[in-house]
Coordinates of C-alpha atoms in Angstrom, one line a residue:
X124 CA -12.4 21.2 3.3
X125 CA -11.0 18.1 1.6
X126 CA -13.0 15.8 -0.7
X127 CA -14.1 12.4 0.4
X128 CA -11.6 9.7 -0.4
X129 CA -12.1 7.4 -3.4
X130 CA -12.4 3.7 -2.7
X131 CA -11.9 0.6 -4.8
X132 CA -11.8 -3.2 -4.1
X133 CA -9.6 -5.3 -6.4
X134 CA -9.6 -9.1 -6.9
X135 CA -6.1 -10.4 -6.6
X136 CA -4.6 -13.9 -6.5
X137 CA -4.1 -13.4 -2.8
X138 CA -7.6 -12.3 -2.1
X139 CA -9.5 -8.9 -2.3
X140 CA -7.6 -5.7 -1.6
X141 CA -9.2 -2.5 -0.7
X142 CA -7.6 0.9 -1.6
X143 CA -8.5 4.5 -0.8
X144 CA -7.1 7.5 -2.5
X145 CA -7.8 11.2 -3.0
X146 CA -7.6 12.8 -6.5
X147 CA -3.7 12.9 -6.3
X148 CA -2.4 9.9 -4.4
X149 CA -3.1 6.5 -2.8
X150 CA -3.8 6.7 0.9
X151 CA -4.2 3.1 1.9
X152 CA -4.1 -0.5 0.6
X153 CA -5.0 -3.6 2.6
X154 CA -6.2 -7.1 2.3
X155 CA -9.9 -7.4 3.0
X156 CA -11.1 -11.1 3.0
X157 CA -14.7 -10.1 3.5
X158 CA -14.8 -7.6 0.7
X159 CA -16.4 -8.1 -2.7
X160 CA -14.6 -6.5 -5.7
X161 CA -16.3 -3.4 -7.0
X162 CA -18.1 -3.3 -10.3
X163 CA -17.2 0.4 -10.7
X164 CA -14.2 1.5 -12.7
X165 CA -11.6 3.3 -10.6
X166 CA -10.1 6.5 -11.8
X167 CA -7.1 8.7 -11.0
X168 CA -4.5 6.9 -8.7
X169 CA -6.9 4.0 -8.2
X170 CA -6.9 3.3 -12.0
X171 CA -3.1 3.4 -12.1
X172 CA -3.0 1.1 -9.1
X173 CA -5.4 -1.3 -10.7
X174 CA -3.1 -1.6 -13.8
X175 CA 0.0 -1.9 -11.7
X176 CA -1.4 -4.6 -9.4
X177 CA -2.5 -6.6 -12.5
X178 CA 1.0 -6.3 -13.9
X179 CA 2.6 -7.2 -10.6
X180 CA 0.6 -10.4 -10.2
X181 CA 1.5 -11.4 -13.7
X182 CA 5.2 -11.0 -12.8
X183 CA 5.6 -8.0 -15.2
X184 CA 6.2 -5.3 -12.6
X185 CA 8.5 -5.0 -9.6
X186 CA 8.3 -1.3 -8.9
X187 CA 5.1 0.7 -8.5
X188 CA 4.7 4.3 -9.7
X189 CA 1.3 5.1 -8.2
X190 CA 1.8 8.2 -6.1
X191 CA 1.3 7.5 -2.4
X192 CA 0.5 9.8 0.6
X193 CA -0.4 7.6 3.5
X194 CA -1.7 9.2 6.7
X195 CA -0.3 8.0 10.0
X196 CA 1.7 8.9 13.0
X197 CA 5.3 10.0 12.6
X198 CA 6.4 6.5 13.8
X199 CA 4.1 4.8 11.3
X200 CA 5.5 7.0 8.5
X201 CA 9.1 6.1 9.5
X202 CA 8.2 2.4 9.4
X203 CA 6.5 2.7 6.0
X204 CA 9.5 4.6 4.6
X205 CA 11.6 1.6 5.7
X206 CA 9.2 -0.8 4.1
X207 CA 9.5 1.1 0.8
X208 CA 13.3 0.4 0.8
X209 CA 12.9 -3.4 0.7
X210 CA 13.6 -4.6 -2.8
X211 CA 11.0 -6.6 -4.6
X212 CA 11.3 -10.3 -3.8
X213 CA 13.1 -9.7 -0.5
X214 CA 11.8 -9.8 3.1
X215 CA 12.7 -8.2 6.4
X216 CA 11.9 -9.2 9.9
X217 CA 10.3 -6.8 12.4
X218 CA 13.6 -6.9 14.2
X219 CA 15.5 -5.8 11.1
X220 CA 13.1 -3.0 10.5
X221 CA 13.4 -1.8 14.1
X222 CA 17.2 -1.8 13.8
X223 CA 17.0 0.2 10.6
X224 CA 14.8 2.7 12.5
X225 CA 17.5 2.9 15.1
X226 CA 15.2 1.5 17.8
X227 CA 15.7 -2.3 18.3
X228 CA 12.9 -2.3 20.8
X229 CA 10.4 -1.0 18.3
X230 CA 9.1 -4.5 17.5
X231 CA 5.6 -5.1 18.6

């Protein structure tokens, strides 16, 4: 039986972000415009992520080291792997990501 995931909400210049993690790795991170930042102090991967997000938004960090282990379908995991390959400051279209996956029709 696995432990319940940890959760934290961070205030960022782009709006609140909510993260979930287990004791070892980040599971999810998303923008949540309706969320209120937590008063609690995160720990484990969420504490590391908090520091890295702060440094990123100050322009001091371009590569995150917080361990991640997202849960998703095999297709989602392939897409996320492609997203991790995009260098900081660059963008990719859905079509470019689909081509990198070897399935040009995978744009939804």
